[in-house]
């Protein structure tokens, strides 16, 4: 992507809808991630108010209101600050705009300097109550200073207002989730119509084509009895209107070239299928076509600017571009978005986008009661190995965890299959309904990337670890890397007692009969006895002989069956435990304690 000489590097928002006080650094491509109603669209709307080309109507609904407030205080202002910096040909921020370049000529004295004497352009948009007009009004002004975030609202504004002229080469275009090429083809002001209203033909060419259109209309009417009849009846207009010398004619197609593009359509033919206009395709295809029309518009404007030696910096705000598209199409679409002209700020729920993004492109929105918070990973704080682990282990494989309200990590397969079943019984809703993710990390050494990401993005996380000494040592190393002394400093970490793994803990907690019931359901009533008969005295891994004699030996055999058949047995064991006669034991106590702990930071539904 060719540099335009500047970049919008930061946006700050105060008291705009659910955005009470946030600061977001922007990249050439920025992904806004988070649950529904977490503030992503509010940010795109804030950018549209600040940098968008059309006049915006603002109301009291655009002002932040706390849950404890009945009405919005009239003296409360919403403020949106946008920071623009000069960049070099590679897109890296540089201290000054080059002398004599387009932007210095365009903005002139409105380019300010910060405390380090680096150039910037700051645009402040304010929504405030007008006592005179008895309504909310919007103003835009340039800024004299860019203060640290702790004191940003008090930054001094310039007397110079930001006009449409100032924003003309720096325009924010917002494509919401309702985009549809079928509407774009007909709607005035759409990117398609802007692109095709002026086809760049000479007046001589237009005259020739309009002559052809006139002849074509005549030929069609002359060959159609229906159109000839309709045309003759239209002559009654002269009689009714009493306008002597007037005529009426039927034009099956547009006669004037300026009207031709208004009736244009785009056809898309699937392999082996008939040709159909896009208006008759599904929403996924039509939404994608609308996005591609914008891409063409942005590229064409950039081409025209280069030819005229002017500058245009396009910023696209795109809401859920993956809507209506299947997974493979979502992956392909992200590649298209990466190659678009200008900056892009994209809200998304697609893990397929996240699998191709870099960590520094992601901004995680979370709702905290009345207001939203935004998490950002500063990759400068990460060593190369940590960055690699976070990118490969999470962003490329489990990007869905960024959408979770809370995360529960553990080692193995039994927990991954059993815990969601008990959670459903405990809360009366599935973990997916509650927005929780339960995740096996593939062994005791797999925790760090997941825990580190949760910490950096502020996602509540919990961990259930086996009790073996080597597992505890691995957990302590994770805690040390996060800045804690050991696992005892982390109340959200639970260790299975007695040095047990999860399977042994179930037996130690008194669920031997329930586990045997589950084995019988899966393997048959005689399986435990057959297993003991077959495997007693056989070597284990490490050559120690199995001893299944007596009651303790029988319990050891049951444990070995659990461990050697985790995927097959885990869910059935969970259901058998739920059916136990002792109601207090229908969910293991340690598991209930973890579920109760999860409710603390996230709220939600209690146990049934």
Coordinates of C-alpha atoms in Angstrom, one line a residue:
X1 CA 0.0 0.0 0.0
X2 CA 1.4 3.4 -1.0
X3 CA 1.8 5.9 1.8
X4 CA -0.3 9.0 1.7
X5 CA 2.0 11.0 3.9
X6 CA -0.1 10.7 7.1
X7 CA -1.9 8.3 9.4
X8 CA -4.6 8.7 11.9
X9 CA -2.7 7.2 14.8
X10 CA -5.0 7.6 17.8
X11 CA -8.6 8.3 18.8
X12 CA -9.8 9.3 22.2
X13 CA -13.5 9.4 23.2
X14 CA -15.2 10.8 26.3
X15 CA -18.9 10.5 27.2
X16 CA -20.1 9.2 23.8
X17 CA -22.7 6.5 24.3
X18 CA -21.0 3.7 26.2
X19 CA -17.5 5.1 25.6
X20 CA -17.0 7.0 28.8
X21 CA -13.3 7.5 28.6
X22 CA -11.1 5.5 26.2
X23 CA -8.0 5.8 24.1
X24 CA -7.3 3.6 21.1
X25 CA -4.1 3.5 19.0
X26 CA -4.9 2.9 15.3
X27 CA -2.8 1.0 12.8
X28 CA -3.1 0.8 9.0
X29 CA -5.5 -2.1 9.7
X30 CA -7.2 -2.2 13.1
X31 CA -9.6 -4.9 14.2
X32 CA -12.3 -4.1 16.8
X33 CA -13.2 -7.3 18.6
X34 CA -15.7 -8.0 21.4
X35 CA -19.1 -9.2 22.3
X36 CA -22.3 -7.6 21.0
X37 CA -23.0 -4.2 22.5
X38 CA -19.5 -3.8 23.8
X39 CA -18.9 -0.5 22.0
X40 CA -17.4 -1.4 18.6
X41 CA -20.1 0.3 16.6
X42 CA -20.0 3.3 19.0
X43 CA -16.4 3.9 18.1
X44 CA -17.1 3.7 14.4
X45 CA -19.9 6.1 14.8
X46 CA -17.6 8.4 16.8
X47 CA -15.1 8.4 14.0
X48 CA -17.9 9.1 11.5
X49 CA -19.0 12.1 13.5
X50 CA -15.5 13.4 13.7
X51 CA -14.2 12.8 10.1
X52 CA -17.3 11.8 8.0
X53 CA -18.2 14.0 5.1
X54 CA -22.0 14.5 5.7
X55 CA -23.8 16.6 8.2
X56 CA -24.7 14.6 11.3
X57 CA -27.7 14.8 13.6
X58 CA -26.8 14.3 17.3
X59 CA -29.2 13.9 20.2
X60 CA -29.1 13.2 23.9
X61 CA -29.0 9.5 23.1
X62 CA -25.4 10.0 21.9
X63 CA -24.3 11.2 25.4
X64 CA -23.1 8.7 28.0
X65 CA -25.6 8.0 30.9
X66 CA -24.7 6.0 33.9
X67 CA -27.1 3.3 35.2
X68 CA -27.8 5.3 38.3
X69 CA -28.8 8.4 36.3
X70 CA -32.4 9.1 35.2
X71 CA -31.5 11.8 32.6
X72 CA -28.4 13.0 30.9
X73 CA -27.0 16.1 32.6
X74 CA -27.2 19.0 30.3
X75 CA -23.7 20.1 31.1
X76 CA -22.2 16.8 30.0
X77 CA -20.3 17.0 26.8
X78 CA -19.2 14.2 24.5
X79 CA -15.7 14.7 23.1
X80 CA -13.9 12.9 20.3
X81 CA -10.3 13.7 19.6
X82 CA -8.4 12.4 16.6
X83 CA -4.7 12.5 16.3
X84 CA -3.0 12.7 12.8
X85 CA 0.7 12.2 12.4
X86 CA 3.0 12.5 9.3
X87 CA 4.5 9.2 8.1
X88 CA 7.2 8.2 5.7
X89 CA 7.0 6.1 2.5
X90 CA 6.8 2.9 4.6
X91 CA 4.1 4.2 6.8
X92 CA 6.3 4.9 9.8
X93 CA 5.5 8.0 11.9
X94 CA 8.1 10.7 11.4
X95 CA 8.6 14.0 13.4
X96 CA 7.6 16.5 10.7
X97 CA 5.5 16.9 7.6
X98 CA 7.9 17.6 4.7
X99 CA 8.0 21.3 3.8
X100 CA 5.9 22.1 0.8
X101 CA 4.0 18.9 0.7
X102 CA 0.3 18.7 0.1
X103 CA -0.7 18.5 3.8
X104 CA 1.3 21.5 4.9
X105 CA -0.3 23.5 2.2
X106 CA -3.7 22.2 3.0
X107 CA -3.7 22.6 6.8
X108 CA -1.2 25.4 7.2
X109 CA -1.1 26.9 10.7
X110 CA -3.5 24.2 12.0
X111 CA -0.5 21.8 12.1
X112 CA 0.7 21.9 15.8
X113 CA 3.7 20.6 17.6
X114 CA 3.7 18.5 20.7
X115 CA 6.1 18.6 23.7
X116 CA 8.8 16.9 21.6
X117 CA 8.3 19.4 18.8
X118 CA 6.8 16.7 16.5
X119 CA 4.1 17.7 14.1
X120 CA 0.5 16.6 14.6
X121 CA -2.9 17.6 13.5
X122 CA -5.5 17.2 16.3
X123 CA -9.3 17.4 15.5
X124 CA -11.7 17.8 18.4
X125 CA -15.4 17.1 17.9
X126 CA -17.7 18.2 20.7
X127 CA -21.3 17.3 21.2
X128 CA -22.9 19.7 23.7
X129 CA -26.3 21.1 24.7
X130 CA -27.2 24.5 23.2
X131 CA -29.2 26.7 25.6
X132 CA -30.1 29.0 22.7
X133 CA -31.3 26.3 20.3
X134 CA -32.5 23.9 23.0
X135 CA -30.9 21.0 21.2
X136 CA -27.6 19.2 20.9
X137 CA -25.0 20.7 18.5
X138 CA -21.8 19.4 17.0
X139 CA -18.6 21.4 16.6
X140 CA -15.2 20.6 15.2
X141 CA -12.1 22.5 16.0
X142 CA -8.3 22.0 15.6
X143 CA -6.3 21.4 18.7
X144 CA -3.2 23.3 20.0
X145 CA -1.9 20.5 22.1
X146 CA -2.0 16.8 22.6
X147 CA -1.8 16.0 26.3
X148 CA -1.2 12.6 28.1
X149 CA -4.3 10.5 28.4
X150 CA -4.7 11.2 32.1
X151 CA -5.5 14.9 31.3
X152 CA -6.5 14.7 27.7
X153 CA -10.0 16.4 28.0
X154 CA -8.4 19.6 29.2
X155 CA -6.2 20.0 26.1
X156 CA -6.5 23.5 24.6
X157 CA -8.5 24.0 21.4
X158 CA -7.7 26.3 18.6
X159 CA -10.2 29.1 17.5
X160 CA -10.0 27.6 14.0
X161 CA -13.0 25.5 13.1
X162 CA -12.6 22.3 11.0
X163 CA -14.5 22.8 7.7
X164 CA -15.5 20.5 5.0
X165 CA -12.6 21.9 3.0
X166 CA -10.2 20.7 5.6
X167 CA -11.7 17.2 5.7
X168 CA -12.2 16.8 2.0
X169 CA -8.9 14.8 1.3
X170 CA -9.2 13.0 4.6
X171 CA -12.6 11.3 4.7
X172 CA -13.9 8.6 6.9
X173 CA -16.3 6.2 5.1
X174 CA -18.5 4.0 7.2
X175 CA -20.0 0.8 5.7
X176 CA -22.4 -0.7 8.3
X177 CA -23.6 -4.2 8.5
X178 CA -26.7 -3.4 6.4
X179 CA -24.7 -2.8 3.2
X180 CA -26.3 -4.3 0.0
X181 CA -25.1 -3.8 -3.6
X182 CA -28.7 -4.1 -4.7
X183 CA -29.5 -0.8 -2.9
X184 CA -26.1 0.8 -3.8
X185 CA -26.9 0.4 -7.5
X186 CA -30.0 2.6 -7.1
X187 CA -29.2 4.8 -4.1
X188 CA -27.9 8.3 -4.7
X189 CA -24.6 8.9 -2.9
X190 CA -23.5 5.3 -2.7
X191 CA -19.9 4.4 -3.6
X192 CA -21.2 2.7 -6.8
X193 CA -23.0 5.8 -7.9
X194 CA -20.2 8.1 -7.0
X195 CA -17.9 5.9 -9.1
X196 CA -20.1 5.6 -12.1
X197 CA -21.9 9.0 -12.3
X198 CA -19.1 10.5 -14.3
X199 CA -17.7 7.9 -16.7
X200 CA -15.0 10.3 -18.0
X201 CA -16.2 10.3 -21.6
X202 CA -15.8 13.3 -23.9
X203 CA -18.9 15.3 -25.0
X204 CA -18.4 14.0 -28.6
X205 CA -18.4 10.4 -27.4
X206 CA -21.6 11.0 -25.3
X207 CA -23.3 12.5 -28.4
X208 CA -22.5 9.5 -30.5
X209 CA -23.7 7.0 -27.8
X210 CA -26.9 8.9 -27.2
X211 CA -27.6 8.8 -30.9
X212 CA -27.2 5.0 -30.7
X213 CA -29.5 4.9 -27.7
X214 CA -32.2 6.9 -29.5
X215 CA -32.0 4.6 -32.5
X216 CA -32.1 1.5 -30.3
X217 CA -35.2 2.8 -28.5
X218 CA -37.0 3.5 -31.8
X219 CA -36.1 0.0 -33.1
X220 CA -37.5 -1.7 -30.0
X221 CA -40.7 0.3 -29.9
X222 CA -41.3 -0.2 -33.7
X223 CA -40.9 -4.0 -33.3
X224 CA -43.2 -4.2 -30.2
X225 CA -47.0 -4.0 -30.7
X226 CA -47.4 -3.5 -26.9
X227 CA -45.0 -0.5 -26.8
X228 CA -46.5 1.1 -29.9
X229 CA -49.9 0.9 -28.3
X230 CA -48.7 2.3 -25.0
X231 CA -46.9 5.1 -26.9
X232 CA -50.0 6.1 -28.8
X233 CA -52.1 6.2 -25.5
X234 CA -49.4 8.4 -23.9
X235 CA -50.3 11.1 -26.5
X236 CA -53.3 11.8 -24.4
X237 CA -51.1 13.7 -22.1
X238 CA -51.1 16.6 -24.6
X239 CA -54.9 16.7 -24.5
X240 CA -55.3 16.5 -20.7
X241 CA -52.5 19.0 -20.0
X242 CA -53.5 21.3 -22.9
X243 CA -49.9 21.8 -23.9
X244 CA -49.9 22.2 -27.6
X245 CA -46.9 20.8 -29.4
X246 CA -45.8 18.5 -26.6
X247 CA -45.1 14.9 -27.3
X248 CA -44.7 11.8 -25.2
X249 CA -42.6 8.8 -26.1
X250 CA -41.7 5.4 -24.6
X251 CA -38.1 4.6 -23.9
X252 CA -37.4 1.0 -23.0
X253 CA -33.9 1.9 -22.1
X254 CA -32.3 5.2 -21.0
X255 CA -31.9 7.8 -23.8
X256 CA -29.5 10.1 -22.1
X257 CA -26.1 8.8 -21.2
X258 CA -26.3 10.5 -17.7
X259 CA -29.3 8.3 -16.9
X260 CA -27.7 5.1 -18.2
X261 CA -25.8 4.2 -15.0
X262 CA -28.8 4.7 -12.8
X263 CA -30.4 1.5 -14.2
X264 CA -27.2 -0.5 -14.3
X265 CA -27.0 -3.9 -12.8
X266 CA -24.2 -6.4 -12.1
X267 CA -24.5 -10.0 -13.0
X268 CA -22.7 -12.9 -11.3
X269 CA -22.7 -16.4 -12.7
X270 CA -21.8 -19.3 -10.5
X271 CA -20.0 -22.2 -12.1
X272 CA -22.4 -24.3 -14.2
X273 CA -25.3 -22.0 -13.3
X274 CA -27.4 -19.4 -15.2
X275 CA -26.5 -15.7 -15.3
X276 CA -28.4 -13.8 -12.5
X277 CA -28.2 -10.2 -11.5
X278 CA -26.7 -9.6 -8.0
X279 CA -30.0 -8.3 -6.7
X280 CA -31.2 -12.0 -7.0
X281 CA -28.3 -13.4 -5.1
X282 CA -28.1 -14.0 -1.4
X283 CA -27.1 -11.4 1.2
X284 CA -23.6 -12.7 1.5
X285 CA -22.8 -12.1 -2.1
X286 CA -24.6 -8.7 -2.2
X287 CA -22.8 -7.5 1.0
X288 CA -19.4 -8.6 -0.4
X289 CA -20.1 -6.9 -3.7
X290 CA -20.9 -3.6 -1.9
X291 CA -17.6 -3.9 -0.1
X292 CA -15.8 -4.5 -3.4
X293 CA -17.5 -1.5 -4.9
X294 CA -16.1 0.6 -2.1
X295 CA -12.7 -0.8 -2.6
X296 CA -12.9 0.1 -6.3
X297 CA -14.1 3.6 -5.4
X298 CA -11.1 4.2 -2.9
X299 CA -8.6 2.9 -5.4
X300 CA -10.0 5.0 -8.2
X301 CA -9.9 8.2 -6.1
X302 CA -6.3 7.4 -5.1
X303 CA -5.4 7.0 -8.7
X304 CA -7.0 10.3 -9.6
X305 CA -5.2 12.0 -6.7
X306 CA -1.8 10.7 -7.9
X307 CA -2.5 11.8 -11.4
X308 CA -3.4 15.3 -10.2
X309 CA -0.5 15.4 -7.8
X310 CA -2.9 15.9 -4.9
X311 CA -3.3 13.6 -1.8
X312 CA -6.2 11.6 -0.6
X313 CA -6.2 9.6 2.7
X314 CA -9.1 7.3 2.8
X315 CA -10.3 5.7 6.1
X316 CA -12.8 2.9 6.0
X317 CA -14.9 2.0 9.0
X318 CA -16.3 -1.5 8.3
X319 CA -18.9 -3.2 10.4
X320 CA -18.9 -7.0 10.4
X321 CA -17.7 -7.6 6.8
X322 CA -17.9 -11.4 7.4
X323 CA -21.7 -11.3 7.8
X324 CA -23.5 -13.9 5.7
X325 CA -20.2 -15.4 4.5
X326 CA -19.1 -19.0 5.0
X327 CA -15.7 -19.7 6.7
X328 CA -13.6 -20.0 3.6
X329 CA -15.0 -16.9 2.1
X330 CA -14.3 -15.1 5.4
X331 CA -10.7 -16.1 5.2
X332 CA -10.5 -14.9 1.6
X333 CA -12.3 -11.6 2.4
X334 CA -9.7 -10.7 5.1
X335 CA -7.0 -10.9 2.4
X336 CA -9.1 -8.5 0.3
X337 CA -9.4 -6.1 3.3
X338 CA -5.6 -6.2 3.9
X339 CA -4.9 -5.0 0.4
X340 CA -7.4 -2.1 0.4
X341 CA -6.3 1.5 -0.1
X342 CA -6.1 3.6 3.0
X343 CA -6.6 2.9 6.7
X344 CA -9.2 0.4 7.7
X345 CA -10.9 0.1 11.1
X346 CA -12.9 -3.1 11.1
X347 CA -15.3 -4.5 13.7
X348 CA -15.6 -8.3 13.6
X349 CA -16.8 -11.4 15.3
X350 CA -14.9 -13.7 12.9
X351 CA -12.2 -16.0 14.4
X352 CA -11.1 -16.5 10.8
X353 CA -10.1 -12.8 10.6
X354 CA -8.2 -13.1 13.9
X355 CA -6.3 -16.2 12.7
X356 CA -4.7 -14.0 10.0
X357 CA -4.3 -10.8 12.0
X358 CA -1.3 -9.8 14.1
X359 CA -1.7 -9.2 17.8
X360 CA -0.9 -5.5 17.5
X361 CA -3.9 -5.0 15.2
X362 CA -6.5 -6.2 17.7
X363 CA -8.5 -4.0 20.1
X364 CA -10.6 -5.9 22.5
X365 CA -13.9 -4.2 23.7
X366 CA -15.5 -5.2 26.9
X367 CA -18.7 -3.9 28.6
X368 CA -18.3 -3.0 32.2
X369 CA -21.9 -2.1 33.3
X370 CA -22.7 1.2 31.7
X371 CA -19.4 1.8 29.9
X372 CA -16.9 0.0 27.8
X373 CA -13.2 -0.7 28.2
X374 CA -10.7 -1.4 25.5
X375 CA -7.7 -3.8 25.8
X376 CA -4.6 -3.4 23.6
X377 CA -1.5 -5.6 23.5
X378 CA 1.7 -3.6 23.4
X379 CA 3.9 -6.1 21.5
X380 CA 6.9 -4.0 22.4
X381 CA 6.6 -5.5 25.9
X382 CA 7.0 -9.0 24.6
X383 CA 10.2 -10.9 23.8
X384 CA 10.3 -12.6 20.4
X385 CA 9.4 -16.1 21.8
X386 CA 6.4 -14.8 23.8
X387 CA 5.2 -13.0 20.7
X388 CA 5.6 -16.1 18.6
X389 CA 3.7 -18.2 21.1
X390 CA 0.9 -15.8 21.4
X391 CA 0.6 -15.4 17.6
X392 CA 0.8 -19.1 16.8
X393 CA -0.9 -20.7 19.7
X394 CA -3.8 -18.3 20.0
X395 CA -4.4 -15.8 17.2
X396 CA -3.9 -18.4 14.5
X397 CA -5.7 -21.3 16.2
X398 CA -8.0 -20.1 19.1
X399 CA -8.9 -16.5 18.2
X400 CA -12.4 -17.3 19.6
X401 CA -11.2 -16.9 23.2
X402 CA -11.0 -13.1 22.7
X403 CA -14.8 -13.1 22.6
X404 CA -15.2 -14.9 25.9
X405 CA -16.6 -13.2 29.1
X406 CA -14.4 -15.6 31.2
X407 CA -11.9 -18.3 30.5
X408 CA -11.2 -21.6 32.4
X409 CA -8.0 -23.4 31.5
X410 CA -7.0 -27.0 32.4
X411 CA -4.7 -29.7 31.1
X412 CA -6.6 -32.5 29.6
X413 CA -9.4 -34.2 27.8
X414 CA -11.4 -35.4 30.8
X415 CA -11.8 -31.8 32.0
X416 CA -12.6 -30.5 28.6
X417 CA -15.5 -32.9 28.1
X418 CA -16.8 -33.2 31.7
X419 CA -16.7 -29.6 33.0
X420 CA -19.1 -28.1 30.4
X421 CA -21.7 -30.8 31.4
X422 CA -21.4 -29.9 35.1
X423 CA -21.4 -26.2 34.2
X424 CA -24.8 -26.7 32.4
X425 CA -26.2 -28.4 35.4
X426 CA -24.8 -25.7 37.8
X427 CA -25.9 -22.6 35.9
X428 CA -28.9 -24.0 34.0
X429 CA -27.4 -22.7 30.8
X430 CA -24.5 -23.9 28.5
X431 CA -21.1 -22.2 28.8
X432 CA -21.7 -20.9 25.2
X433 CA -24.9 -19.2 26.3
X434 CA -23.1 -17.6 29.2
X435 CA -20.1 -16.5 27.0
X436 CA -17.6 -18.6 28.9
X437 CA -14.8 -20.7 27.2
X438 CA -13.4 -23.8 28.8
X439 CA -10.1 -24.7 27.2
X440 CA -7.7 -27.6 27.5
X441 CA -4.2 -26.3 26.8
X442 CA -2.7 -29.7 25.9
X443 CA -0.5 -30.3 29.0
X444 CA 1.0 -28.6 31.9
X445 CA 3.5 -26.6 29.8
X446 CA 0.8 -25.1 27.5
X447 CA -0.7 -22.5 29.9
X448 CA 1.4 -19.5 29.4
X449 CA 0.3 -18.1 26.0
X450 CA -3.3 -18.4 26.9
X451 CA -3.0 -16.9 30.4
X452 CA -0.7 -14.1 29.1
X453 CA -3.2 -13.1 26.5
X454 CA -6.1 -13.1 29.0
X455 CA -4.0 -10.9 31.3
X456 CA -3.1 -8.4 28.7
X457 CA -6.6 -8.1 27.4
X458 CA -8.2 -8.0 30.8
X459 CA -10.3 -11.2 30.3
X460 CA -11.2 -12.9 33.6
X461 CA -9.4 -16.2 33.7
X462 CA -9.3 -19.2 36.0
X463 CA -7.1 -22.3 36.0
X464 CA -7.6 -25.8 37.3
X465 CA -4.2 -27.7 37.6
X466 CA -3.3 -31.2 38.4
X467 CA -1.7 -31.6 41.8
X468 CA 1.5 -33.4 40.8
X469 CA 4.7 -31.6 41.9
X470 CA 5.9 -31.1 38.3
X471 CA 2.5 -29.6 37.3
X472 CA 2.7 -27.2 40.2
X473 CA 6.2 -26.2 39.3
X474 CA 5.0 -25.5 35.7
X475 CA 2.2 -23.3 37.1
X476 CA 4.6 -21.4 39.4
X477 CA 6.8 -20.6 36.4
X478 CA 3.7 -19.2 34.6
X479 CA 2.9 -17.1 37.6
X480 CA 6.5 -15.8 37.9
X481 CA 6.4 -14.7 34.2
X482 CA 3.3 -12.7 35.0
X483 CA 4.9 -11.0 37.9
X484 CA 3.6 -13.1 40.8
X485 CA 5.7 -15.0 43.4
X486 CA 4.0 -18.3 42.8
X487 CA 0.5 -19.8 42.4
X488 CA -0.5 -18.9 46.0
X489 CA -0.6 -15.2 44.9
X490 CA -3.3 -16.1 42.3
X491 CA -6.7 -16.7 43.8
X492 CA -8.0 -17.8 40.4
X493 CA -5.8 -20.8 40.3
X494 CA -7.1 -24.1 41.8
X495 CA -4.8 -27.1 42.4
X496 CA -6.2 -30.6 42.7
X497 CA -5.4 -31.9 46.3
X498 CA -3.2 -34.8 47.2
X499 CA -1.0 -34.7 44.2
X500 CA -3.8 -36.1 42.0
X501 CA -4.7 -35.6 38.4
X502 CA -8.3 -35.0 37.5
X503 CA -9.2 -38.7 37.1
X504 CA -7.7 -39.7 40.4
X505 CA -9.3 -36.7 42.2
X506 CA -12.7 -38.1 41.1
X507 CA -12.0 -41.4 42.7
X508 CA -10.5 -39.8 45.8
X509 CA -13.6 -37.6 46.1
X510 CA -15.9 -40.7 46.4
X511 CA -17.1 -41.3 42.8
X512 CA -15.8 -44.8 42.4
X513 CA -19.3 -46.3 41.9
X514 CA -20.3 -43.6 39.5
X515 CA -17.2 -44.1 37.4
X516 CA -17.8 -47.9 37.3
X517 CA -21.4 -47.2 36.2
X518 CA -20.0 -45.1 33.4
X519 CA -17.5 -47.7 32.3
X520 CA -20.3 -50.3 32.2
X521 CA -22.4 -48.0 30.0
X522 CA -19.6 -47.5 27.5
X523 CA -17.7 -50.8 27.7
X524 CA -20.2 -53.3 29.1
X525 CA -21.0 -54.6 32.6
X526 CA -18.1 -57.1 32.7
X527 CA -15.4 -54.8 31.3
X528 CA -13.7 -53.9 34.7
X529 CA -13.3 -57.6 35.6
X530 CA -12.1 -58.5 32.1
X531 CA -9.6 -55.6 32.2
X532 CA -8.2 -56.8 35.6
X533 CA -8.0 -60.4 34.4
X534 CA -6.2 -59.3 31.2
X535 CA -3.9 -56.6 32.5
X536 CA -3.0 -57.7 36.1
X537 CA 0.8 -58.3 36.2
X538 CA 1.4 -56.6 32.9
X539 CA 4.1 -53.9 32.7
X540 CA 3.2 -50.2 32.8
X541 CA 5.1 -47.5 31.0
X542 CA 8.5 -47.6 32.7
X543 CA 8.3 -51.4 33.2
X544 CA 6.6 -51.3 36.7
X545 CA 4.1 -54.2 36.9
X546 CA 0.4 -53.6 37.4
X547 CA -1.1 -54.8 40.6
X548 CA -4.8 -55.1 40.6
X549 CA -5.2 -57.3 43.6
X550 CA -7.7 -56.5 46.4
X551 CA -10.1 -53.5 46.7
X552 CA -7.2 -51.0 46.2
X553 CA -6.1 -52.8 43.1
X554 CA -9.6 -52.8 41.7
X555 CA -9.7 -49.0 42.2
X556 CA -6.4 -48.7 40.5
X557 CA -7.7 -50.7 37.5
X558 CA -10.7 -48.3 37.3
X559 CA -8.3 -45.4 37.3
X560 CA -6.2 -46.9 34.5
X561 CA -9.4 -47.5 32.5
X562 CA -10.3 -43.8 32.9
X563 CA -6.8 -42.6 32.0
X564 CA -6.5 -44.8 28.9
X565 CA -10.0 -44.0 27.6
X566 CA -10.4 -40.3 28.4
X567 CA -12.1 -39.2 25.2
X568 CA -14.5 -42.1 25.3
X569 CA -15.3 -42.1 29.0
X570 CA -15.2 -38.4 30.2
X571 CA -18.7 -37.3 29.2
X572 CA -20.4 -40.5 30.4
X573 CA -18.6 -40.1 33.8
X574 CA -19.9 -36.6 34.1
X575 CA -23.5 -37.7 33.5
X576 CA -23.1 -40.6 36.0
X577 CA -21.9 -38.2 38.6
X578 CA -24.9 -35.9 38.0
X579 CA -27.1 -39.0 38.7
X580 CA -25.7 -39.9 42.0
X581 CA -28.2 -40.3 44.9
X582 CA -26.4 -37.8 47.1
X583 CA -27.6 -34.5 45.8
X584 CA -24.7 -32.6 47.4
X585 CA -22.2 -34.7 45.4
X586 CA -23.8 -34.3 41.9
X587 CA -21.1 -31.8 41.1
X588 CA -17.6 -32.3 42.6
X589 CA -17.0 -29.7 45.4
X590 CA -13.8 -28.3 43.9
X591 CA -15.6 -27.8 40.6
X592 CA -18.5 -26.0 42.2
X593 CA -16.1 -23.8 44.0
X594 CA -14.5 -22.8 40.7
X595 CA -17.9 -22.1 39.1
X596 CA -18.9 -19.9 42.0
X597 CA -15.6 -18.0 41.7
X598 CA -16.2 -17.4 38.0
X599 CA -19.3 -15.5 38.9
X600 CA -17.4 -12.9 40.9
X601 CA -15.8 -10.8 38.2
X602 CA -18.3 -11.4 35.4
X603 CA -21.6 -11.6 37.2
X604 CA -24.4 -13.7 35.7
X605 CA -26.5 -16.7 36.7
X606 CA -26.1 -18.6 40.0
X607 CA -26.4 -22.3 40.5
X608 CA -29.7 -24.1 40.0

